[in-house]
Amino acid sequence: MSEVNRSERVGGWTRFVTARPRLALLAALVITALAVFAGSGVADRMGSGGWEAPDAESTWTTRVLEREFPASQPNLLLLVDSGDVPVDDPEVAAEAVRLTERLSAEPGITGVGSYWQTKSPALRSSDGREAIVAARITGDEKGAGEILDRIAPDYQGVHGPVEISVGGPVAVRHEMQSIIQEDLLRAELIALPVTLVLLVMVFGSAVAALLPLGVGIVAILGTNAVLRGITEFTDVSVFAQNLTTALGLGLAIDYALFIVRRFREELSAGAYPRTAIGTTLRTAGRTVLFSALTVAVSLAAMMVFPQYFLRSFAYAGIAVVLLAAAAALILLPAALMLLGPRVNALDLRRLLRRRRATPAAGPDAPEDSGRGWARLSVLVMRRAPVFAVVTTVGLVLLGLPFLGVKFGTADDRQLPATAESRIVQEHIREGFPGSPGGGLEVLAEGAASPGRYADFKERIEALPGVRQVNGPVTGDGFAYYDVLPEGEPVGQQAQDLVRELRAEPAPFDTSVTGTAAVLVDSKDAIADRLPWAVGIIVVVTLLLVFLLTGSVLIPLQAVVLNALSLTAMFGAVVWVFQDGNLSGILSFTSTGDIETTLPVLMFCVAFGLSMDYGVFLLSRIKEEYDRTGDHEHAVTFGLRRTGGLITAAAVILAVVMVAIGTSRVTNTKMLGLGIALAVLMDAMVVRSLLVPAVMKLMGRVTWWAPAPLRAFHRRFGLSEGESAPTAGQDAEERPGVTGWERDKITAGA
């Protein structure tokens, strides 16, 4: 494609987005208002599970047991506390039986059983002062939550001689969902004002600071509407709302920062607003487009996993990235067209410093910006081997704790210690024999004689790691055994027992479920699909960075350095959240493991954000290298022009993620704080130190590509390069009319 054609295409886009700026902003306002309406109540339609693989053996077995033996899969537990008297006291027993019968009559409740009916030791605490009423709430997550809301107030609290607390998986999920919604609102109330203050510090101008914030709000509200639509067709995790807020603010602000900064640079250089917008879209606009594609690809890779927890983040992430890019490339230029030089209005920094001697030089004037970053770049390149080795070794050392990672499942300990459902589960876990709810269920499909059932039970009891086997409980063509493992319910011994049970020969078809079986299947599903996800991210990233730079070495460098930037995050996740360091300060309970899907999620999100900053830096280096052909100067120029911008964007995104990390739910806390650390390490260490050092060591060979690929890039590649104004654009200029006045006339403003 010729340069003239490119110029015409870009010029056409500039005319399109600035032709009717007021109309464009009015349409955006209407669409945003509709998005608020369409996205209302989205959290109530989301689920709080999704960690299990839907096509796994454990998932199928659980469904069959729910249908054939509801009492085997209780998801509602009433903890009955009799105070100072035993639970077998006649008065206590009478009240407990009355409550059990009342619960049995509730619509949507099945499989009700209690200690007073079965006299099972597993349903009575070791001290004899507490016992359990177990039941199953039918329906999906949303329906079960509605039933719980309806019946829980009638059972909680004091009933004669006993006090009732509500727990069980449904109560844990429901309370987790409520806490996440409350914490998300608090995080937004923290992040928005702090972000605005930081943007004012970056831009000086309150007007310029409000523009990125507006783009972020549009992206968040639009994504909520998209997620509301997706919930009509598939399950979506409530955790995805946290990512919507974080990326909606973070990426939208990144993109808007880049565009507004470039627009102000062009104004400072004397360009008219329309010309400045055209140059901005041809340069920063292309970079934003590439950045959005790389982040979207990283998030889209989670679609290969079967767990809807991970897929939900792909839905939310792709939507928010595309909406943020669209708002930055369509709405923001329209706003800049209307504002023109007024984008620098309300410079609040004047209260803190002297006004500049030359007001014509705006806050982003090229001659005044980035001198510290230029000096840093020169220093790093002068000692490139030292910086490259020390930085790389340091990042690797920070990641070493991840070698000891242990994977587990999310449970009630994700909740704060004051949550009622967690208190119930802790009483059961610590005070009841046999860890009720932590066993394995072996489903036998097909009719068999009592002798065969008994023979298989003996074989199960003979397996290593088995403490007790109950059953079989028989039904119409099915039977099941309840197997209690030795040690922790989801420990390595229990996971090994799952595989032993599945391998044990039987005279009928068998399948295994239970907490440990779900964990085994989830780990297997992730291990099977992880190479595909990583492959998609790496291949598409290599292609996109090649299209941006025309080099075959820079894409490889980008992938390796991005991976290095994540080491500190993964090391911190294990050191802090698995091993429990800082648990007191951060107010969480360590379970000794990491939920299986979290590292995958954090990798995809953090890798995409790292590429976001990498594209910003590489695009400016490429632009200057194409203009001058001076490799070291291009690196210095790129860091000078984008170092402060990338750092500011990273700090703002880190603030948003830390606000998310104030959540009382441990997984959300881990996600927020972990990604905040990854973003800061990438911007302040990798982009500032490692990238210039590596590019200095590689020299001009950095830009090498074989001849066929160079030809391919000339034809299909896009770069942040500028084109000369077309003849049509020159003809628009009229003597005696200022650039700002001419743009107002042309735009119909």
XYZ file of C-alpha atoms in Angstrom:
749
model
C 0.000 0.000 0.000
C 1.497 3.370 -0.982
C 2.058 6.162 1.504
C -0.404 8.353 -0.367
C -3.142 5.771 0.022
C -2.359 5.402 3.682
C -2.549 9.136 4.125
C -5.898 9.317 2.423
C -7.272 6.485 4.545
C -6.074 8.030 7.801
C -7.235 11.462 6.704
C -10.650 10.011 5.966
C -10.855 8.549 9.438
C -9.847 11.891 10.959
C -12.598 13.645 9.018
C -15.094 10.979 10.092
C -14.453 11.257 13.823
C -14.258 15.052 13.848
C -16.948 15.959 11.310
C -19.795 16.210 13.836
C -18.140 16.193 17.261
C -21.191 17.399 19.181
C -23.408 14.829 17.488
C -20.882 12.075 18.234
C -20.716 12.972 21.909
C -24.497 13.246 22.160
C -24.867 9.798 20.584
C -22.282 8.442 23.039
C -24.216 9.941 25.936
C -27.445 8.303 24.760
C -25.731 4.930 24.223
C -24.103 5.133 27.660
C -27.471 5.881 29.271
C -28.939 2.845 27.510
C -25.972 0.772 28.715
C -26.703 1.818 32.301
C -30.255 0.570 31.873
C -29.245 -2.626 30.050
C -26.489 -3.478 32.533
C -28.511 -2.869 35.683
C -28.754 -5.918 37.910
C -26.007 -7.777 36.069
C -24.362 -8.882 39.335
C -27.553 -10.594 40.460
C -27.440 -12.806 37.365
C -23.836 -13.885 37.873
C -22.543 -16.991 39.609
C -19.888 -17.335 42.276
C -18.581 -20.763 41.212
C -17.252 -22.028 37.917
C -14.003 -23.610 39.077
C -14.995 -27.131 38.061
C -14.631 -28.489 34.513
C -18.169 -29.036 33.134
C -17.182 -32.066 31.038
C -15.237 -33.815 33.824
C -16.103 -37.132 35.433
C -16.639 -35.490 38.828
C -19.116 -32.991 37.379
C -21.179 -35.714 35.677
C -21.141 -37.860 38.807
C -22.294 -34.958 40.946
C -25.246 -34.330 38.628
C -26.327 -37.982 38.825
C -26.047 -38.034 42.605
C -28.042 -34.788 42.848
C -30.789 -36.402 40.779
C -30.803 -39.904 42.217
C -29.627 -39.311 45.802
C -30.275 -35.676 46.832
C -29.293 -36.393 50.432
C -25.785 -37.359 49.278
C -25.074 -33.851 47.991
C -26.278 -31.418 50.691
C -25.583 -27.780 49.893
C -27.406 -26.284 52.891
C -26.260 -26.953 56.443
C -27.945 -25.712 59.598
C -25.579 -25.762 62.551
C -27.610 -26.362 65.703
C -25.872 -25.139 68.871
C -27.429 -26.451 72.096
C -25.295 -24.323 74.408
C -24.314 -25.984 77.658
C -26.567 -29.040 77.293
C -25.971 -32.055 75.010
C -27.733 -32.184 71.645
C -29.427 -35.402 72.821
C -31.290 -33.504 75.539
C -35.036 -34.185 75.003
C -35.958 -30.504 74.773
C -33.152 -29.829 72.291
C -34.028 -32.912 70.247
C -37.716 -31.948 70.085
C -36.925 -28.461 68.807
C -34.378 -29.828 66.299
C -36.867 -32.368 64.935
C -39.485 -29.622 64.585
C -37.051 -27.469 62.597
C -36.075 -30.452 60.437
C -39.698 -31.205 59.583
C -40.345 -27.543 58.852
C -37.354 -27.419 56.519
C -38.568 -30.568 54.725
C -41.829 -28.785 53.900
C -40.128 -25.757 52.294
C -40.567 -25.490 48.486
C -37.309 -26.127 46.611
C -35.778 -28.159 49.468
C -35.061 -31.879 49.181
C -32.918 -34.578 50.787
C -33.385 -33.237 54.334
C -31.646 -35.223 57.049
C -30.333 -34.535 60.547
C -28.396 -36.070 63.395
C -31.614 -36.636 65.333
C -33.011 -38.750 62.486
C -29.924 -40.771 61.547
C -27.871 -40.674 64.780
C -24.800 -40.563 62.516
C -21.675 -39.647 64.546
C -20.456 -37.568 61.602
C -23.373 -35.155 62.151
C -22.598 -34.487 65.824
C -19.644 -32.517 67.152
C -17.025 -34.238 69.241
C -18.102 -32.340 72.384
C -21.762 -33.211 71.842
C -22.893 -29.563 71.919
C -23.495 -29.049 68.182
C -25.187 -31.061 65.444
C -26.172 -30.650 61.811
C -29.356 -30.524 59.786
C -28.421 -31.101 56.112
C -30.529 -30.482 53.015
C -30.271 -29.737 49.334
C -31.620 -26.617 47.648
C -32.626 -27.520 44.111
C -32.050 -25.450 40.985
C -29.153 -23.486 39.569
C -26.971 -21.009 41.458
C -29.336 -18.085 40.961
C -32.432 -20.061 41.951
C -30.684 -21.588 44.966
C -29.599 -18.136 46.111
C -33.165 -16.835 45.892
C -34.458 -19.759 47.956
C -31.720 -19.184 50.532
C -32.677 -15.503 50.786
C -36.273 -16.530 51.373
C -35.767 -19.172 54.052
C -32.559 -18.156 55.887
C -34.101 -15.355 58.014
C -36.695 -17.815 59.348
C -34.056 -20.241 60.625
C -31.169 -18.045 61.738
C -30.939 -17.101 65.395
C -32.370 -18.467 68.617
C -35.188 -21.040 68.569
C -36.055 -22.071 72.085
C -33.119 -24.028 73.568
C -30.988 -23.900 70.391
C -29.276 -21.326 68.209
C -29.159 -21.862 64.436
C -26.470 -20.683 62.006
C -26.732 -21.174 58.236
C -23.875 -22.606 56.209
C -23.072 -25.002 53.397
C -21.838 -24.455 49.832
C -24.891 -22.428 48.766
C -24.533 -20.085 51.733
C -20.774 -19.701 51.135
C -21.273 -18.845 47.448
C -24.169 -16.516 48.178
C -22.308 -14.632 50.893
C -19.227 -14.434 48.687
C -21.297 -12.906 45.884
C -22.776 -10.286 48.209
C -19.386 -9.370 49.677
C -17.818 -9.046 46.217
C -20.545 -6.622 45.133
C -20.089 -4.524 48.265
C -16.299 -4.552 47.933
C -16.462 -3.614 44.256
C -18.533 -0.536 45.055
C -16.058 0.455 47.743
C -13.141 -0.111 45.360
C -14.747 2.179 42.776
C -15.306 4.872 45.402
C -11.619 4.618 46.324
C -10.192 4.358 42.825
C -12.121 7.102 41.010
C -11.094 10.110 43.135
C -7.511 8.887 43.574
C -7.263 8.305 39.826
C -8.569 11.790 39.121
C -5.965 13.312 41.437
C -3.189 11.339 39.722
C -4.409 12.385 36.284
C -4.383 16.029 37.366
C -0.804 15.555 38.575
C 0.133 14.021 35.210
C -1.587 16.574 32.990
C -1.835 19.605 35.240
C -5.056 20.507 33.478
C -8.281 19.417 35.153
C -9.960 19.378 31.731
C -7.381 16.973 30.283
C -7.581 14.826 33.413
C -11.339 14.331 33.097
C -11.119 12.982 29.532
C -9.418 9.619 30.359
C -11.755 9.160 33.318
C -14.753 9.686 31.043
C -13.467 7.096 28.578
C -13.038 4.605 31.423
C -16.570 5.110 32.734
C -18.015 4.605 29.243
C -16.029 1.354 28.875
C -17.157 0.019 32.271
C -20.844 0.796 31.752
C -20.762 -0.627 28.237
C -19.124 -3.836 29.417
C -21.720 -4.317 32.148
C -24.400 -4.173 29.444
C -22.490 -6.719 27.343
C -22.121 -9.068 30.320
C -25.812 -8.716 31.086
C -26.534 -9.938 27.566
C -24.056 -12.819 27.863
C -25.750 -14.051 31.048
C -28.810 -14.819 28.926
C -26.823 -17.535 27.132
C -24.183 -18.838 29.513
C -22.860 -18.648 33.060
C -20.706 -15.669 34.021
C -18.702 -15.390 37.240
C -19.318 -12.458 39.557
C -15.531 -12.144 39.883
C -15.449 -10.875 36.276
C -16.934 -7.572 37.433
C -13.702 -6.823 39.256
C -11.772 -7.215 36.014
C -14.301 -4.998 34.235
C -13.689 -2.182 36.688
C -9.920 -2.622 36.751
C -9.381 -2.864 33.001
C -12.154 -0.403 32.203
C -10.429 2.288 34.200
C -6.866 1.119 33.662
C -6.803 0.500 29.918
C -9.176 3.318 29.012
C -6.975 5.688 30.973
C -3.859 4.227 29.311
C -5.286 4.755 25.854
C -6.679 8.188 26.618
C -3.404 9.233 28.255
C -1.488 8.250 25.152
C -3.840 10.056 22.777
C -4.312 13.203 24.864
C -0.570 13.410 25.491
C 0.230 13.161 21.784
C -2.492 15.682 20.912
C -1.073 18.184 23.400
C 2.426 17.621 22.033
C 1.209 18.455 18.548
C -0.563 21.585 19.810
C 2.605 22.623 21.644
C 4.527 22.226 18.380
C 2.167 24.701 16.711
C -0.242 22.359 14.920
C -3.880 23.300 14.434
C -6.375 21.106 16.361
C -7.633 19.222 13.305
C -4.087 18.602 12.109
C -3.056 17.579 15.632
C -5.913 15.079 15.778
C -4.936 13.652 12.399
C -1.330 13.211 13.478
C -2.434 11.737 16.810
C -4.666 9.145 15.156
C -1.991 8.216 12.611
C 0.523 7.679 15.418
C -0.877 7.165 18.895
C -4.165 5.900 17.467
C -2.438 3.051 15.653
C -0.545 2.181 18.799
C -3.761 2.081 20.810
C -5.275 -0.245 18.204
C -2.296 -2.605 18.368
C -2.272 -2.488 22.149
C -5.980 -3.325 22.331
C -5.487 -6.286 20.012
C -2.600 -7.699 22.047
C -4.471 -7.362 25.348
C -7.650 -8.825 23.836
C -5.729 -11.829 22.495
C -4.163 -12.506 25.895
C -7.590 -12.439 27.524
C -9.263 -14.393 24.714
C -6.859 -17.271 25.373
C -8.892 -18.075 28.491
C -11.714 -19.185 26.199
C -9.886 -22.470 25.603
C -10.498 -23.534 29.210
C -13.784 -25.268 30.081
C -14.266 -23.616 33.503
C -16.749 -20.770 33.238
C -14.789 -18.892 35.922
C -11.949 -18.396 33.418
C -14.187 -17.941 30.395
C -16.032 -15.168 32.221
C -12.864 -13.116 32.416
C -12.408 -13.547 28.683
C -15.943 -12.254 28.051
C -15.459 -9.258 30.332
C -11.898 -8.540 29.266
C -12.459 -8.625 25.514
C -15.556 -6.430 25.832
C -13.913 -3.819 28.031
C -10.720 -3.665 25.934
C -12.591 -3.170 22.675
C -14.957 -0.620 24.193
C -12.072 1.284 25.764
C -10.231 1.380 22.433
C -13.380 2.409 20.565
C -14.101 5.223 23.016
C -10.484 6.404 22.820
C -10.428 6.358 19.005
C -13.912 7.756 18.315
C -15.274 9.741 21.244
C -12.012 11.186 22.515
C -11.032 12.807 19.176
C -14.498 14.366 19.015
C -14.031 15.829 22.493
C -10.547 17.071 21.602
C -11.935 18.671 18.458
C -14.405 20.664 20.515
C -11.870 21.593 23.181
C -8.888 22.440 21.018
C -6.342 24.439 23.064
C -8.828 24.525 25.931
C -7.706 20.957 26.710
C -4.955 22.709 28.717
C -7.446 24.767 30.736
C -7.677 24.807 34.548
C -4.017 24.080 35.188
C -4.199 23.234 38.889
C -0.452 22.861 39.208
C -0.117 26.637 39.114
C -1.091 26.612 42.779
C 1.950 24.486 43.586
C 4.618 25.956 41.359
C 5.575 29.068 39.488
C 4.093 29.595 36.090
C 6.446 28.850 33.260
C 8.303 31.744 31.781
C 6.970 30.894 28.304
C 3.263 30.085 28.513
C 3.225 29.064 24.887
C 5.177 25.998 25.834
C 2.475 23.675 27.095
C 2.906 21.096 29.795
C 3.806 18.510 27.218
C 6.169 20.598 25.149
C 8.758 18.276 23.610
C 11.689 20.358 24.646
C 10.713 20.205 28.319
C 9.516 16.653 28.698
C 11.337 13.463 29.620
C 14.845 14.762 30.271
C 15.207 12.501 33.313
C 14.133 9.486 31.285
C 16.618 10.377 28.561
C 19.430 10.531 31.139
C 18.323 7.187 32.567
C 18.348 5.630 29.105
C 21.864 6.888 28.417
C 23.069 5.555 31.786
C 21.479 2.141 31.229
C 22.888 1.768 27.724
C 26.325 2.853 28.907
C 26.316 -0.040 31.420
C 24.021 -2.335 29.438
C 25.604 -5.698 30.414
C 25.431 -4.857 34.127
C 21.819 -3.684 34.013
C 20.740 -6.631 31.853
C 22.343 -9.271 34.100
C 21.436 -7.723 37.464
C 17.838 -7.026 36.467
C 17.301 -10.481 34.977
C 18.821 -12.275 37.959
C 16.788 -10.168 40.358
C 13.521 -10.946 38.574
C 14.310 -14.661 38.460
C 15.093 -14.700 42.190
C 11.799 -12.971 42.961
C 9.989 -15.728 41.090
C 11.684 -18.679 42.808
C 8.968 -19.175 45.489
C 6.576 -20.188 42.711
C 8.548 -23.435 42.311
C 6.903 -24.550 45.557
C 3.339 -23.760 44.493
C 0.556 -26.096 45.650
C -2.809 -26.024 43.925
C -6.096 -26.375 45.758
C -9.739 -25.344 45.641
C -11.519 -22.253 46.890
C -13.511 -22.796 50.071
C -15.158 -20.836 52.870
C -11.788 -19.502 54.042
C -11.939 -17.101 51.103
C -14.501 -15.183 53.167
C -13.719 -12.849 56.073
C -13.580 -14.462 59.496
C -16.841 -12.779 60.535
C -18.920 -14.291 57.706
C -21.614 -16.587 59.124
C -21.224 -19.287 56.478
C -17.473 -19.432 57.134
C -18.032 -19.695 60.886
C -20.357 -22.652 60.308
C -17.860 -24.407 58.051
C -15.034 -23.839 60.539
C -17.080 -25.339 63.361
C -17.758 -28.368 61.169
C -14.169 -28.658 59.972
C -12.628 -28.395 63.441
C -15.280 -29.876 65.713
C -16.894 -32.746 63.808
C -15.360 -36.188 63.222
C -14.639 -37.250 59.677
C -14.790 -33.759 58.132
C -18.403 -33.891 56.843
C -18.561 -32.700 53.249
C -14.903 -33.496 52.623
C -15.355 -37.098 51.536
C -15.429 -38.793 48.155
C -18.485 -40.346 46.559
C -18.121 -43.411 44.358
C -21.124 -43.886 42.078
C -21.958 -47.405 40.890
C -24.080 -47.522 37.739
C -26.072 -50.660 36.988
C -27.895 -53.187 39.154
C -25.787 -55.629 41.157
C -26.282 -58.205 43.867
C -25.665 -57.342 47.537
C -22.656 -59.650 47.464
C -21.003 -57.708 44.640
C -21.673 -54.407 46.388
C -20.117 -55.792 49.580
C -17.102 -57.168 47.702
C -16.400 -53.806 46.078
C -16.708 -52.061 49.444
C -14.023 -54.345 50.857
C -11.738 -53.525 47.961
C -12.219 -49.802 48.590
C -11.452 -50.244 52.292
C -8.210 -52.010 51.366
C -6.893 -49.034 49.353
C -4.155 -46.886 50.943
C -5.403 -43.580 52.360
C -8.939 -44.784 53.149
C -10.153 -44.108 56.682
C -13.772 -45.194 56.413
C -16.305 -46.364 53.815
C -20.050 -45.891 54.324
C -22.698 -47.525 52.152
C -23.576 -48.563 49.655
C -26.828 -46.601 49.444
C -28.831 -48.201 46.648
C -31.449 -46.768 44.309
C -33.065 -47.409 40.960
C -30.143 -48.688 38.909
C -27.560 -46.744 40.914
C -25.717 -47.001 44.208
C -23.044 -44.935 45.896
C -20.370 -45.273 48.547
C -19.194 -42.467 50.824
C -15.416 -42.711 51.228
C -13.592 -40.693 53.886
C -9.886 -40.212 53.073
C -7.052 -39.923 55.548
C -5.551 -36.475 56.064
C -6.785 -33.262 54.454
C -9.937 -33.532 52.298
C -8.082 -32.024 49.300
C -4.531 -32.967 50.236
C -2.200 -34.943 48.008
C -3.206 -38.190 49.728
C -6.871 -37.553 48.912
C -5.991 -36.699 45.298
C -4.002 -39.928 44.983
C -6.976 -41.822 46.396
C -9.199 -40.369 43.660
C -6.965 -41.906 41.016
C -6.825 -45.223 42.896
C -10.619 -45.366 43.115
C -10.996 -44.629 39.413
C -8.501 -47.347 38.537
C -10.021 -49.976 40.835
C -11.758 -52.763 38.830
C -15.464 -53.217 39.598
C -18.297 -55.457 38.386
C -20.215 -52.296 37.369
C -19.406 -48.873 35.931
C -18.004 -46.529 38.568
C -17.190 -42.821 38.722
C -15.846 -40.623 41.515
C -16.699 -37.134 42.729
C -16.053 -35.053 45.829
C -13.882 -32.044 46.605
C -10.596 -33.812 45.866
C -11.999 -35.322 42.638
C -13.116 -31.879 41.432
C -9.603 -30.566 42.113
C -7.971 -33.450 40.220
C -10.247 -32.911 37.211
C -9.749 -29.140 37.266
C -5.960 -29.525 37.331
C -6.093 -32.027 34.473
C -8.335 -29.757 32.382
C -6.012 -26.784 32.868
C -2.900 -28.864 32.151
C -4.459 -30.192 28.930
C -5.389 -26.749 27.609
C -2.640 -24.549 29.021
C -0.223 -25.217 26.127
C -2.948 -24.115 23.690
C -3.605 -20.911 25.632
C 0.086 -20.043 25.903
C 0.600 -20.939 22.234
C -2.221 -18.646 21.124
C -0.868 -15.758 23.188
C 2.716 -16.189 22.018
C 1.978 -16.724 18.318
C -0.468 -13.840 17.990
C 1.785 -11.564 20.043
C 4.748 -12.378 17.801
C 2.659 -11.615 14.724
C 1.238 -8.332 16.030
C 4.593 -7.014 17.253
C 6.150 -7.976 13.922
C 3.455 -6.045 12.075
C 4.219 -3.068 14.309
C 8.022 -3.155 14.089
C 8.988 -5.175 11.005
C 11.605 -7.015 13.084
C 11.696 -10.737 13.863
C 13.870 -10.263 16.960
C 11.851 -7.566 18.742
C 8.741 -9.805 19.009
C 10.842 -12.576 20.575
C 12.408 -10.047 22.925
C 8.966 -8.708 23.854
C 7.618 -12.153 24.753
C 10.653 -13.098 26.865
C 10.814 -9.775 28.712
C 7.075 -9.812 29.349
C 7.389 -13.260 30.887
C 10.211 -11.999 33.102
C 8.058 -9.113 34.283
C 5.569 -11.636 35.736
C 8.055 -13.498 37.922
C 7.692 -11.145 40.881
C 3.917 -11.527 40.779
C 4.000 -15.324 40.813
C 6.667 -15.434 43.505
C 4.695 -13.025 45.687
C 1.482 -15.014 45.232
C 3.116 -18.106 46.736
C 5.148 -16.313 49.398
C 2.230 -14.192 50.603
C -1.002 -16.062 49.918
C 0.094 -19.708 49.973
C 2.705 -19.497 52.712
C 0.739 -16.930 54.704
C 3.371 -14.212 55.009
C 1.713 -10.800 55.615
C -1.625 -12.528 56.235
C -2.121 -10.448 59.371
C -1.479 -7.146 57.624
C -3.587 -8.076 54.591
C -6.355 -9.716 56.666
C -6.749 -13.108 55.020
C -6.470 -16.754 56.023
C -3.882 -18.848 54.208
C -5.083 -22.302 53.183
C -1.599 -23.517 52.230
C -2.395 -23.639 48.523
C -3.473 -21.492 45.565
C -6.781 -21.945 43.782
C -5.989 -23.762 40.530
C -7.410 -21.272 38.052
C -5.932 -18.104 39.623
C -2.379 -18.353 38.177
C -3.827 -18.871 34.680
C -6.061 -15.837 35.044
C -3.284 -13.672 36.442
C -0.879 -14.738 33.690
C -3.300 -13.844 30.889
C -4.257 -10.477 32.380
C -0.760 -9.421 33.442
C 0.834 -10.556 30.160
C -1.690 -8.521 28.204
C -1.087 -5.421 30.309
C 2.681 -5.832 29.947
C 2.271 -5.960 26.178
C 0.171 -2.818 26.456
C 3.131 -0.884 27.851
C 5.576 -2.674 25.567
C 3.654 -1.567 22.481
C 3.597 2.042 23.707
C 7.383 2.081 24.074
C 8.263 0.099 20.952
C 5.989 2.141 18.709
C 7.715 5.392 19.660
C 11.168 3.836 19.283
C 10.179 2.485 15.863
C 8.815 5.853 14.763
C 12.059 7.627 15.625
C 14.250 4.873 14.168
C 12.371 5.104 10.861
C 12.892 8.871 10.880
C 16.598 8.971 11.794
C 18.069 5.477 11.364
C 19.966 6.017 14.655
C 19.329 2.981 16.877
C 20.579 4.295 20.237
C 19.022 7.711 19.710
C 15.699 6.024 18.893
C 15.799 4.047 22.153
C 16.601 7.183 24.150
C 13.913 9.142 22.324
C 11.310 6.431 22.883
C 12.014 6.200 26.612
C 12.096 9.982 26.920
C 8.704 10.400 25.300
C 6.935 7.417 26.868
C 8.791 6.657 30.123
C 6.809 9.131 32.196
C 3.597 8.246 30.417
C 4.023 4.502 30.949
C 4.962 5.008 34.586
C 1.975 7.279 35.192
C -0.345 4.799 33.480
C 1.116 1.935 35.515
C 0.721 3.803 38.794
C -2.888 4.658 37.957
C -3.679 1.068 36.996
C -1.900 -0.168 40.126
C -4.055 2.169 42.231
C -7.177 0.646 40.655
C -5.885 -2.890 41.213
C -4.913 -2.151 44.818
C -8.426 -0.780 45.363
C -9.736 -4.101 44.005
C -7.215 -5.807 46.295
C -8.856 -4.295 49.380
C -11.606 -6.894 48.906
C -12.439 -9.128 51.869
C -12.487 -12.165 49.533
C -8.999 -13.690 49.343
C -8.995 -14.588 45.632
C -10.020 -11.050 44.675
C -7.373 -9.654 47.012
C -4.763 -11.910 45.389
C -5.838 -10.910 41.893
C -5.764 -7.186 42.607
C -2.517 -6.990 44.553
C -0.709 -9.508 42.328
C -1.490 -7.709 39.084
C -0.688 -4.336 40.667
C 2.785 -5.669 41.505
C 3.235 -7.099 37.988
C 2.246 -3.809 36.354
C 4.622 -1.761 38.491
C 7.511 -4.180 37.950
C 6.925 -4.119 34.212
C 6.793 -0.331 33.929
C 9.496 0.592 36.413
C 11.974 -2.240 35.951
C 11.480 -4.014 32.629
C 10.542 -1.021 30.422
C 12.884 1.403 32.175
C 15.963 -0.780 32.653
C 15.834 -4.128 30.904
C 14.435 -3.072 27.522
C 17.037 -0.301 26.876
C 19.837 -2.568 28.096
C 18.823 -5.471 25.852
C 18.270 -3.207 22.827
C 21.717 -1.671 23.346
C 23.324 -5.126 23.531
C 21.528 -6.266 20.376
C 22.376 -3.072 18.474
C 21.078 -2.497 14.963
C 20.516 -6.229 14.522
C 17.416 -5.577 16.645
C 15.641 -4.445 13.463
C 16.699 -7.403 11.295
C 14.206 -9.391 9.271
C 14.727 -11.622 6.208
C 13.900 -10.062 2.870
C 10.543 -11.873 2.351
C 9.305 -10.736 5.758
C 10.473 -7.180 5.101
C 8.411 -7.190 1.934
C 5.450 -8.600 3.853
C 5.772 -5.844 6.457
C 5.997 -3.114 3.827
C 2.711 -4.351 2.396
C 0.714 -5.251 5.486
C 2.492 -3.742 8.479
C 1.324 -0.736 10.415
C 3.610 1.528 12.333
C 3.438 4.731 14.266
C 4.733 6.788 11.378
C 3.431 10.060 10.050
C 2.358 11.015 6.584
C 2.527 14.358 4.927
C -0.700 16.346 4.684
C -2.647 15.758 1.508
C -3.299 18.464 -1.032
C -6.888 18.586 0.065
C -5.862 19.334 3.602
C -3.557 22.138 2.476
C -6.355 23.660 0.451
C -8.513 23.989 3.554
C -6.209 26.639 5.017
C -7.332 30.199 4.255
C -5.309 33.376 4.861
C -6.488 35.509 7.759
C -8.215 32.658 9.597
C -6.519 30.999 12.577
C -6.202 27.232 12.713
C -8.621 26.987 15.659
C -11.218 29.162 13.895
C -10.851 27.222 10.636
C -11.342 23.880 12.431
C -14.457 25.211 14.146
C -15.889 26.295 10.795
C -15.025 22.973 9.135
C -16.475 20.905 11.976
C -19.663 22.916 12.105
C -18.919 23.786 15.716
